[in-house]
């Protein structure tokens, strides 16, 4: 019996499983990308995923890290790779060291300190690019990008042997292309993320939208979170095909949030937005 009853969505061939309620827990995994964004309380379903990408140090986003790593060790899996914003690497290591003392054995981990503007290979041809967000000191978001090579248009008519021949002659017949698959914003205030082309053009955008009600604008400002009016502005400025909303406050019901979203967002954008925690959108 899995530890959590997770939300489950499917977009084309990509599954998205997770749980996200503000201040409670956020974990969003994409098994086909071997990637888990944040790790809340480490649900059983994400333990076998090899890469965890942490956005910031709030406990509802990364309390599960020691359990994830230790449980992989316990079940004979290789240490998980955890991308950690640079300013968090020391405290995360200290947490793991302390758990190692309590547990009687070291918690094996492959911690990678990440910097804004850099990218990290998560599996062959798949990279996580890091960009800054506006939430806590050093908080980051990630875009998972597939890198492929595409045949130049002048060679698309050639047969296999002709291509092999050209390659032998040292002719460059292809060029690199980048396909931004998904962007995860973690927790953040509104910022002009659309200025980053790989964010604006990600097929899937996973974004927080914590607050909806008019009287919650100040809460959004203080907690450095997004209000639905800002989400509407954000979505308008981007080209994402699908937008998944995470991190709703428990102060607003999903039904009420949906209504306020509908009011705030442009009509043509409404069809591409889903709430991660919307049971009606789940595919089990
Ligand atoms: Zn949070
Ligand atoms: Zn936070």
PDB file of C-alpha atoms and ligand atoms in Angstrom:
ATOM      1  CA  UNK A   1       0.000   0.000   0.000  1.00  0.00           C
ATOM      2  CA  UNK A   2       1.688   3.288  -1.072  1.00  0.00           C
ATOM      3  CA  UNK A   3       2.200   5.924   1.622  1.00  0.00           C
ATOM      4  CA  UNK A   4       0.272   8.610  -0.274  1.00  0.00           C
ATOM      5  CA  UNK A   5      -2.729   8.822  -2.524  1.00  0.00           C
ATOM      6  CA  UNK A   6      -1.105  11.014  -5.180  1.00  0.00           C
ATOM      7  CA  UNK A   7      -2.719  13.042  -7.916  1.00  0.00           C
ATOM      8  CA  UNK A   8      -1.985  11.584 -11.324  1.00  0.00           C
ATOM      9  CA  UNK A   9      -2.153  13.391 -14.663  1.00  0.00           C
ATOM     10  CA  UNK A  10      -1.112  12.337 -18.121  1.00  0.00           C
ATOM     11  CA  UNK A  11      -0.076  14.730 -20.867  1.00  0.00           C
ATOM     12  CA  UNK A  12       0.605  12.892 -24.109  1.00  0.00           C
ATOM     13  CA  UNK A  13       3.023  10.161 -23.020  1.00  0.00           C
ATOM     14  CA  UNK A  14       4.191  11.967 -19.878  1.00  0.00           C
ATOM     15  CA  UNK A  15       2.837  11.066 -16.489  1.00  0.00           C
ATOM     16  CA  UNK A  16       2.819  13.615 -13.677  1.00  0.00           C
ATOM     17  CA  UNK A  17       2.245  12.347 -10.178  1.00  0.00           C
ATOM     18  CA  UNK A  18       2.313  14.408  -7.043  1.00  0.00           C
ATOM     19  CA  UNK A  19       0.780  16.194  -4.140  1.00  0.00           C
ATOM     20  CA  UNK A  20       0.834  19.913  -3.489  1.00  0.00           C
ATOM     21  CA  UNK A  21      -0.918  22.035  -0.887  1.00  0.00           C
ATOM     22  CA  UNK A  22       0.756  25.211   0.411  1.00  0.00           C
ATOM     23  CA  UNK A  23       2.594  24.812   3.729  1.00  0.00           C
ATOM     24  CA  UNK A  24       1.645  21.128   3.848  1.00  0.00           C
ATOM     25  CA  UNK A  25       3.610  19.279   1.187  1.00  0.00           C
ATOM     26  CA  UNK A  26       4.815  19.680  -2.395  1.00  0.00           C
ATOM     27  CA  UNK A  27       6.221  16.855  -4.497  1.00  0.00           C
ATOM     28  CA  UNK A  28       5.804  16.588  -8.291  1.00  0.00           C
ATOM     29  CA  UNK A  29       7.329  13.640 -10.125  1.00  0.00           C
ATOM     30  CA  UNK A  30       7.627  12.835 -13.817  1.00  0.00           C
ATOM     31  CA  UNK A  31       8.729   9.180 -13.988  1.00  0.00           C
ATOM     32  CA  UNK A  32       9.474   9.150 -17.736  1.00  0.00           C
ATOM     33  CA  UNK A  33      11.934  12.012 -17.206  1.00  0.00           C
ATOM     34  CA  UNK A  34      13.358  10.238 -14.142  1.00  0.00           C
ATOM     35  CA  UNK A  35      12.804  13.519 -12.320  1.00  0.00           C
ATOM     36  CA  UNK A  36      11.086  14.538  -9.102  1.00  0.00           C
ATOM     37  CA  UNK A  37      10.656  18.253  -8.378  1.00  0.00           C
ATOM     38  CA  UNK A  38      10.830  18.826  -4.615  1.00  0.00           C
ATOM     39  CA  UNK A  39      10.175  15.951  -2.265  1.00  0.00           C
ATOM     40  CA  UNK A  40       7.707  17.033   0.454  1.00  0.00           C
ATOM     41  CA  UNK A  41       7.341  13.958   2.655  1.00  0.00           C
ATOM     42  CA  UNK A  42       8.902  11.444   0.213  1.00  0.00           C
ATOM     43  CA  UNK A  43       5.924   9.372  -0.946  1.00  0.00           C
ATOM     44  CA  UNK A  44       6.768   5.730  -1.742  1.00  0.00           C
ATOM     45  CA  UNK A  45       5.917   6.261  -5.410  1.00  0.00           C
ATOM     46  CA  UNK A  46       8.935   8.565  -5.972  1.00  0.00           C
ATOM     47  CA  UNK A  47      11.660   6.584  -4.172  1.00  0.00           C
ATOM     48  CA  UNK A  48      12.807   4.815  -7.354  1.00  0.00           C
ATOM     49  CA  UNK A  49      13.169   8.075  -9.327  1.00  0.00           C
ATOM     50  CA  UNK A  50      16.889   8.804  -9.678  1.00  0.00           C
ATOM     51  CA  UNK A  51      16.912  12.619  -9.720  1.00  0.00           C
ATOM     52  CA  UNK A  52      15.397  15.012  -7.194  1.00  0.00           C
ATOM     53  CA  UNK A  53      15.486  18.706  -8.080  1.00  0.00           C
ATOM     54  CA  UNK A  54      15.059  20.941  -5.037  1.00  0.00           C
ATOM     55  CA  UNK A  55      13.718  24.454  -5.574  1.00  0.00           C
ATOM     56  CA  UNK A  56      14.213  25.911  -2.082  1.00  0.00           C
ATOM     57  CA  UNK A  57      14.652  24.919   1.531  1.00  0.00           C
ATOM     58  CA  UNK A  58      11.137  25.229   2.973  1.00  0.00           C
ATOM     59  CA  UNK A  59      10.253  22.144   4.943  1.00  0.00           C
ATOM     60  CA  UNK A  60       7.077  21.364   2.971  1.00  0.00           C
ATOM     61  CA  UNK A  61       9.261  20.999  -0.139  1.00  0.00           C
ATOM     62  CA  UNK A  62      12.221  19.023   1.133  1.00  0.00           C
ATOM     63  CA  UNK A  63      11.532  17.333   4.462  1.00  0.00           C
ATOM     64  CA  UNK A  64      11.496  13.967   2.667  1.00  0.00           C
ATOM     65  CA  UNK A  65      15.062  14.142   1.420  1.00  0.00           C
ATOM     66  CA  UNK A  66      16.713  12.005   4.132  1.00  0.00           C
ATOM     67  CA  UNK A  67      13.991   9.368   3.929  1.00  0.00           C
ATOM     68  CA  UNK A  68      14.221   9.255   0.118  1.00  0.00           C
ATOM     69  CA  UNK A  69      17.986   8.707   0.204  1.00  0.00           C
ATOM     70  CA  UNK A  70      17.992   6.297   3.107  1.00  0.00           C
ATOM     71  CA  UNK A  71      15.119   4.237   1.744  1.00  0.00           C
ATOM     72  CA  UNK A  72      16.894   3.862  -1.608  1.00  0.00           C
ATOM     73  CA  UNK A  73      19.907   2.526   0.250  1.00  0.00           C
ATOM     74  CA  UNK A  74      17.720   0.170   2.301  1.00  0.00           C
ATOM     75  CA  UNK A  75      16.126  -1.242  -0.849  1.00  0.00           C
ATOM     76  CA  UNK A  76      19.457  -1.702  -2.663  1.00  0.00           C
ATOM     77  CA  UNK A  77      19.166   1.193  -5.108  1.00  0.00           C
ATOM     78  CA  UNK A  78      22.071   3.465  -6.036  1.00  0.00           C
ATOM     79  CA  UNK A  79      22.277   6.800  -4.164  1.00  0.00           C
ATOM     80  CA  UNK A  80      19.832   9.316  -5.565  1.00  0.00           C
ATOM     81  CA  UNK A  81      21.138  12.424  -7.294  1.00  0.00           C
ATOM     82  CA  UNK A  82      19.817  15.576  -5.666  1.00  0.00           C
ATOM     83  CA  UNK A  83      20.204  18.957  -7.338  1.00  0.00           C
ATOM     84  CA  UNK A  84      20.482  21.495  -4.528  1.00  0.00           C
ATOM     85  CA  UNK A  85      20.607  25.301  -4.816  1.00  0.00           C
ATOM     86  CA  UNK A  86      24.168  26.336  -3.862  1.00  0.00           C
ATOM     87  CA  UNK A  87      23.226  28.101  -0.609  1.00  0.00           C
ATOM     88  CA  UNK A  88      21.412  24.980   0.662  1.00  0.00           C
ATOM     89  CA  UNK A  89      24.126  22.404   0.146  1.00  0.00           C
ATOM     90  CA  UNK A  90      25.705  22.775   3.602  1.00  0.00           C
ATOM     91  CA  UNK A  91      22.507  22.560   5.663  1.00  0.00           C
ATOM     92  CA  UNK A  92      21.256  19.620   3.581  1.00  0.00           C
ATOM     93  CA  UNK A  93      24.576  17.812   4.157  1.00  0.00           C
ATOM     94  CA  UNK A  94      24.311  18.585   7.881  1.00  0.00           C
ATOM     95  CA  UNK A  95      20.786  17.129   7.980  1.00  0.00           C
ATOM     96  CA  UNK A  96      21.998  13.960   6.259  1.00  0.00           C
ATOM     97  CA  UNK A  97      25.014  13.701   8.569  1.00  0.00           C
ATOM     98  CA  UNK A  98      22.765  14.087  11.623  1.00  0.00           C
ATOM     99  CA  UNK A  99      20.383  11.398  10.354  1.00  0.00           C
ATOM    100  CA  UNK A 100      23.407   9.200   9.685  1.00  0.00           C
ATOM    101  CA  UNK A 101      24.408   9.520  13.369  1.00  0.00           C
ATOM    102  CA  UNK A 102      20.887   8.732  14.593  1.00  0.00           C
ATOM    103  CA  UNK A 103      20.476   5.866  12.159  1.00  0.00           C
ATOM    104  CA  UNK A 104      23.878   4.326  12.854  1.00  0.00           C
ATOM    105  CA  UNK A 105      25.018   4.428   9.219  1.00  0.00           C
ATOM    106  CA  UNK A 106      25.855   7.127   6.714  1.00  0.00           C
ATOM    107  CA  UNK A 107      23.054   8.177   4.339  1.00  0.00           C
ATOM    108  CA  UNK A 108      24.525   7.769   0.829  1.00  0.00           C
ATOM    109  CA  UNK A 109      23.770  10.726  -1.440  1.00  0.00           C
ATOM    110  CA  UNK A 110      24.959  12.309  -4.629  1.00  0.00           C
ATOM    111  CA  UNK A 111      24.361  15.977  -3.842  1.00  0.00           C
ATOM    112  CA  UNK A 112      24.990  18.370  -6.729  1.00  0.00           C
ATOM    113  CA  UNK A 113      25.255  22.071  -5.932  1.00  0.00           C
ATOM    114  CA  UNK A 114      23.512  23.969  -8.718  1.00  0.00           C
ATOM    115  CA  UNK A 115      23.961  27.526  -9.893  1.00  0.00           C
ATOM    116  CA  UNK A 116      21.638  29.781 -11.838  1.00  0.00           C
ATOM    117  CA  UNK A 117      22.320  29.731 -15.575  1.00  0.00           C
ATOM    118  CA  UNK A 118      23.951  26.274 -15.477  1.00  0.00           C
ATOM    119  CA  UNK A 119      22.563  22.972 -16.672  1.00  0.00           C
ATOM    120  CA  UNK A 120      22.971  19.413 -15.413  1.00  0.00           C
ATOM    121  CA  UNK A 121      22.548  16.139 -17.277  1.00  0.00           C
ATOM    122  CA  UNK A 122      19.828  14.028 -15.681  1.00  0.00           C
ATOM    123  CA  UNK A 123      19.915  11.252 -18.236  1.00  0.00           C
ATOM    124  CA  UNK A 124      21.374  10.953 -21.749  1.00  0.00           C
ATOM    125  CA  UNK A 125      20.162  13.920 -23.873  1.00  0.00           C
ATOM    126  CA  UNK A 126      18.086  15.283 -20.972  1.00  0.00           C
ATOM    127  CA  UNK A 127      19.251  18.332 -19.037  1.00  0.00           C
ATOM    128  CA  UNK A 128      17.920  20.460 -16.193  1.00  0.00           C
ATOM    129  CA  UNK A 129      18.559  24.189 -16.654  1.00  0.00           C
ATOM    130  CA  UNK A 130      18.484  26.348 -13.533  1.00  0.00           C
ATOM    131  CA  UNK A 131      17.007  29.848 -13.276  1.00  0.00           C
ATOM    132  CA  UNK A 132      16.275  32.162 -10.329  1.00  0.00           C
ATOM    133  CA  UNK A 133      12.833  32.552  -8.759  1.00  0.00           C
ATOM    134  CA  UNK A 134      11.533  35.212  -6.338  1.00  0.00           C
ATOM    135  CA  UNK A 135      10.702  33.373  -3.145  1.00  0.00           C
ATOM    136  CA  UNK A 136      13.417  32.696  -0.578  1.00  0.00           C
ATOM    137  CA  UNK A 137      17.141  33.458  -0.710  1.00  0.00           C
ATOM    138  CA  UNK A 138      18.713  31.374  -3.464  1.00  0.00           C
ATOM    139  CA  UNK A 139      15.420  29.793  -4.623  1.00  0.00           C
ATOM    140  CA  UNK A 140      15.458  28.373  -8.153  1.00  0.00           C
ATOM    141  CA  UNK A 141      13.271  26.844 -10.833  1.00  0.00           C
ATOM    142  CA  UNK A 142      14.180  24.182 -13.385  1.00  0.00           C
ATOM    143  CA  UNK A 143      13.465  23.525 -17.043  1.00  0.00           C
ATOM    144  CA  UNK A 144      14.008  19.983 -18.291  1.00  0.00           C
ATOM    145  CA  UNK A 145      15.319  20.192 -21.834  1.00  0.00           C
ATOM    146  CA  UNK A 146      15.790  17.414 -24.356  1.00  0.00           C
ATOM    147  CA  UNK A 147      18.715  17.948 -26.705  1.00  0.00           C
ATOM    148  CA  UNK A 148      18.566  16.293 -30.086  1.00  0.00           C
ATOM    149  CA  UNK A 149      20.291  16.554 -33.420  1.00  0.00           C
ATOM    150  CA  UNK A 150      18.197  17.303 -36.460  1.00  0.00           C
ATOM    151  CA  UNK A 151      19.129  16.614 -40.066  1.00  0.00           C
ATOM    152  CA  UNK A 152      19.702  19.823 -42.042  1.00  0.00           C
ATOM    153  CA  UNK A 153      16.869  20.406 -44.513  1.00  0.00           C
ATOM    154  CA  UNK A 154      19.155  19.933 -47.548  1.00  0.00           C
ATOM    155  CA  UNK A 155      19.884  16.332 -46.471  1.00  0.00           C
ATOM    156  CA  UNK A 156      16.399  15.102 -45.539  1.00  0.00           C
ATOM    157  CA  UNK A 157      15.856  13.424 -48.935  1.00  0.00           C
ATOM    158  CA  UNK A 158      19.059  11.356 -48.767  1.00  0.00           C
ATOM    159  CA  UNK A 159      19.137   7.602 -48.218  1.00  0.00           C
ATOM    160  CA  UNK A 160      20.844   5.979 -45.226  1.00  0.00           C
ATOM    161  CA  UNK A 161      23.993   4.965 -47.143  1.00  0.00           C
ATOM    162  CA  UNK A 162      24.322   8.465 -48.660  1.00  0.00           C
ATOM    163  CA  UNK A 163      24.178   9.970 -45.164  1.00  0.00           C
ATOM    164  CA  UNK A 164      26.807   7.507 -43.928  1.00  0.00           C
ATOM    165  CA  UNK A 165      29.016   8.502 -46.888  1.00  0.00           C
ATOM    166  CA  UNK A 166      28.696  12.219 -46.092  1.00  0.00           C
ATOM    167  CA  UNK A 167      29.506  11.563 -42.455  1.00  0.00           C
ATOM    168  CA  UNK A 168      32.621   9.660 -43.553  1.00  0.00           C
ATOM    169  CA  UNK A 169      33.678  12.706 -45.558  1.00  0.00           C
ATOM    170  CA  UNK A 170      33.394  14.791 -42.416  1.00  0.00           C
ATOM    171  CA  UNK A 171      30.361  16.795 -43.564  1.00  0.00           C
ATOM    172  CA  UNK A 172      28.200  18.157 -40.732  1.00  0.00           C
ATOM    173  CA  UNK A 173      24.756  16.999 -41.737  1.00  0.00           C
ATOM    174  CA  UNK A 174      22.821  17.881 -38.625  1.00  0.00           C
ATOM    175  CA  UNK A 175      22.361  20.731 -36.139  1.00  0.00           C
ATOM    176  CA  UNK A 176      21.505  20.754 -32.440  1.00  0.00           C
ATOM    177  CA  UNK A 177      17.951  21.434 -31.289  1.00  0.00           C
ATOM    178  CA  UNK A 178      16.644  21.997 -27.784  1.00  0.00           C
ATOM    179  CA  UNK A 179      13.163  20.927 -26.778  1.00  0.00           C
ATOM    180  CA  UNK A 180      12.052  22.384 -23.438  1.00  0.00           C
ATOM    181  CA  UNK A 181       9.682  19.742 -22.072  1.00  0.00           C
ATOM    182  CA  UNK A 182       8.698  21.023 -18.667  1.00  0.00           C
ATOM    183  CA  UNK A 183       9.388  23.969 -16.405  1.00  0.00           C
ATOM    184  CA  UNK A 184       8.888  23.814 -12.649  1.00  0.00           C
ATOM    185  CA  UNK A 185       8.730  27.192 -10.913  1.00  0.00           C
ATOM    186  CA  UNK A 186       8.597  25.892  -7.344  1.00  0.00           C
ATOM    187  CA  UNK A 187       7.357  28.642  -5.015  1.00  0.00           C
ATOM    188  CA  UNK A 188       7.648  32.145  -6.381  1.00  0.00           C
ATOM    189  CA  UNK A 189       6.229  35.612  -6.628  1.00  0.00           C
ATOM    190  CA  UNK A 190       5.321  36.827 -10.064  1.00  0.00           C
ATOM    191  CA  UNK A 191       8.306  37.607 -12.261  1.00  0.00           C
ATOM    192  CA  UNK A 192       8.624  38.000 -15.999  1.00  0.00           C
ATOM    193  CA  UNK A 193       9.596  34.383 -16.554  1.00  0.00           C
ATOM    194  CA  UNK A 194       8.432  34.719 -20.164  1.00  0.00           C
ATOM    195  CA  UNK A 195      11.688  36.524 -20.875  1.00  0.00           C
ATOM    196  CA  UNK A 196      13.472  33.183 -20.594  1.00  0.00           C
ATOM    197  CA  UNK A 197      12.684  31.588 -23.946  1.00  0.00           C
ATOM    198  CA  UNK A 198      13.101  28.023 -22.662  1.00  0.00           C
ATOM    199  CA  UNK A 199      10.553  28.755 -19.903  1.00  0.00           C
ATOM    200  CA  UNK A 200       8.128  30.545 -22.232  1.00  0.00           C
ATOM    201  CA  UNK A 201       8.321  27.685 -24.736  1.00  0.00           C
ATOM    202  CA  UNK A 202       8.213  24.721 -22.362  1.00  0.00           C
ATOM    203  CA  UNK A 203       5.497  22.353 -23.400  1.00  0.00           C
ATOM    204  CA  UNK A 204       4.376  22.023 -19.786  1.00  0.00           C
ATOM    205  CA  UNK A 205       4.564  24.722 -17.125  1.00  0.00           C
ATOM    206  CA  UNK A 206       4.171  23.628 -13.510  1.00  0.00           C
ATOM    207  CA  UNK A 207       3.568  26.754 -11.487  1.00  0.00           C
ATOM    208  CA  UNK A 208       2.417  27.648  -8.049  1.00  0.00           C
ATOM    209  CA  UNK A 209      -0.652  29.809  -7.599  1.00  0.00           C
ATOM    210  CA  UNK A 210      -1.201  29.962  -3.856  1.00  0.00           C
ATOM    211  CA  UNK A 211      -3.833  32.697  -3.436  1.00  0.00           C
ATOM    212  CA  UNK A 212      -7.120  33.554  -5.178  1.00  0.00           C
ATOM    213  CA  UNK A 213      -9.254  35.836  -3.054  1.00  0.00           C
ATOM    214  CA  UNK A 214      -8.964  39.636  -3.214  1.00  0.00           C
ATOM    215  CA  UNK A 215      -8.206  39.875   0.488  1.00  0.00           C
ATOM    216  CA  UNK A 216      -5.336  37.401   0.086  1.00  0.00           C
ATOM    217  CA  UNK A 217      -3.246  39.720  -2.091  1.00  0.00           C
ATOM    218  CA  UNK A 218      -1.275  40.891   0.921  1.00  0.00           C
ATOM    219  CA  UNK A 219      -0.643  37.330   2.059  1.00  0.00           C
ATOM    220  CA  UNK A 220       0.744  36.574  -1.407  1.00  0.00           C
ATOM    221  CA  UNK A 221       3.045  39.579  -1.179  1.00  0.00           C
ATOM    222  CA  UNK A 222       4.296  38.742   2.321  1.00  0.00           C
ATOM    223  CA  UNK A 223       4.821  35.033   1.655  1.00  0.00           C
ATOM    224  CA  UNK A 224       6.321  35.774  -1.788  1.00  0.00           C
ATOM    225  CA  UNK A 225       3.718  33.695  -3.592  1.00  0.00           C
ATOM    226  CA  UNK A 226       1.527  34.231  -6.629  1.00  0.00           C
ATOM    227  CA  UNK A 227      -2.035  35.529  -6.666  1.00  0.00           C
ATOM    228  CA  UNK A 228      -4.394  34.382  -9.411  1.00  0.00           C
ATOM    229  CA  UNK A 229      -4.336  37.829 -11.095  1.00  0.00           C
ATOM    230  CA  UNK A 230      -0.583  37.431 -11.519  1.00  0.00           C
ATOM    231  CA  UNK A 231      -0.931  33.881 -12.737  1.00  0.00           C
ATOM    232  CA  UNK A 232      -3.254  35.169 -15.480  1.00  0.00           C
ATOM    233  CA  UNK A 233      -0.602  37.700 -16.501  1.00  0.00           C
ATOM    234  CA  UNK A 234       2.093  35.029 -16.431  1.00  0.00           C
ATOM    235  CA  UNK A 235       0.192  32.570 -18.609  1.00  0.00           C
ATOM    236  CA  UNK A 236      -0.696  35.338 -21.087  1.00  0.00           C
ATOM    237  CA  UNK A 237       2.988  36.105 -21.638  1.00  0.00           C
ATOM    238  CA  UNK A 238       3.985  32.480 -22.349  1.00  0.00           C
ATOM    239  CA  UNK A 239       3.509  29.871 -25.072  1.00  0.00           C
ATOM    240  CA  UNK A 240       3.088  26.785 -22.864  1.00  0.00           C
ATOM    241  CA  UNK A 241       0.651  24.173 -24.148  1.00  0.00           C
ATOM    242  CA  UNK A 242      -0.247  22.949 -20.666  1.00  0.00           C
ATOM    243  CA  UNK A 243      -0.178  24.726 -17.327  1.00  0.00           C
ATOM    244  CA  UNK A 244      -0.420  22.754 -14.096  1.00  0.00           C
ATOM    245  CA  UNK A 245      -1.175  24.682 -10.932  1.00  0.00           C
ATOM    246  CA  UNK A 246       0.302  23.593  -7.609  1.00  0.00           C
ATOM    247  CA  UNK A 247       0.493  24.928  -4.053  1.00  0.00           C
ATOM    248  CA  UNK A 248      -3.059  26.197  -3.407  1.00  0.00           C
ATOM    249  CA  UNK A 249      -3.655  27.543   0.080  1.00  0.00           C
ATOM    250  CA  UNK A 250      -5.877  25.449   2.320  1.00  0.00           C
ATOM    251  CA  UNK A 251      -7.759  28.706   3.028  1.00  0.00           C
ATOM    252  CA  UNK A 252      -9.537  28.448  -0.337  1.00  0.00           C
ATOM    253  CA  UNK A 253     -11.406  25.400  -1.600  1.00  0.00           C
ATOM    254  CA  UNK A 254     -10.510  23.966  -4.979  1.00  0.00           C
ATOM    255  CA  UNK A 255     -14.029  24.718  -6.256  1.00  0.00           C
ATOM    256  CA  UNK A 256     -13.757  28.382  -5.213  1.00  0.00           C
ATOM    257  CA  UNK A 257     -10.225  28.641  -6.643  1.00  0.00           C
ATOM    258  CA  UNK A 258     -11.473  27.263  -9.950  1.00  0.00           C
ATOM    259  CA  UNK A 259     -14.201  29.903 -10.117  1.00  0.00           C
ATOM    260  CA  UNK A 260     -11.766  32.731  -9.399  1.00  0.00           C
ATOM    261  CA  UNK A 261      -9.281  31.323 -11.893  1.00  0.00           C
ATOM    262  CA  UNK A 262     -11.972  31.344 -14.564  1.00  0.00           C
ATOM    263  CA  UNK A 263     -12.687  35.009 -13.826  1.00  0.00           C
ATOM    264  CA  UNK A 264      -9.044  36.069 -13.868  1.00  0.00           C
ATOM    265  CA  UNK A 265      -7.662  34.137 -16.828  1.00  0.00           C
ATOM    266  CA  UNK A 266      -8.214  34.945 -20.520  1.00  0.00           C
ATOM    267  CA  UNK A 267     -10.779  32.677 -22.096  1.00  0.00           C
ATOM    268  CA  UNK A 268      -8.354  31.174 -24.601  1.00  0.00           C
ATOM    269  CA  UNK A 269      -5.906  30.282 -21.814  1.00  0.00           C
ATOM    270  CA  UNK A 270      -8.457  28.543 -19.608  1.00  0.00           C
ATOM    271  CA  UNK A 271      -8.466  25.295 -21.603  1.00  0.00           C
ATOM    272  CA  UNK A 272      -4.795  24.622 -21.017  1.00  0.00           C
ATOM    273  CA  UNK A 273      -4.807  25.067 -17.233  1.00  0.00           C
ATOM    274  CA  UNK A 274      -5.372  22.256 -14.742  1.00  0.00           C
ATOM    275  CA  UNK A 275      -4.963  22.001 -11.009  1.00  0.00           C
ATOM    276  CA  UNK A 276      -2.644  19.169  -9.956  1.00  0.00           C
ATOM    277  CA  UNK A 277      -4.982  18.333  -7.080  1.00  0.00           C
ATOM    278  CA  UNK A 278      -8.180  18.334  -9.127  1.00  0.00           C
ATOM    279  CA  UNK A 279      -9.566  14.831  -8.712  1.00  0.00           C
ATOM    280  CA  UNK A 280     -11.696  15.228 -11.818  1.00  0.00           C
ATOM    281  CA  UNK A 281      -8.564  15.716 -13.925  1.00  0.00           C
ATOM    282  CA  UNK A 282      -6.910  12.602 -12.532  1.00  0.00           C
ATOM    283  CA  UNK A 283      -6.160   9.599 -14.678  1.00  0.00           C
ATOM    284  CA  UNK A 284      -5.737   6.585 -12.439  1.00  0.00           C
TER     285      UNK A 284
HETATM  286 ZN1  LIG B   1       5.723  25.993  -0.326  1.00  0.00          ZN
HETATM  287 ZN1  LIG B   2       8.298  28.111   0.066  1.00  0.00          ZN
END
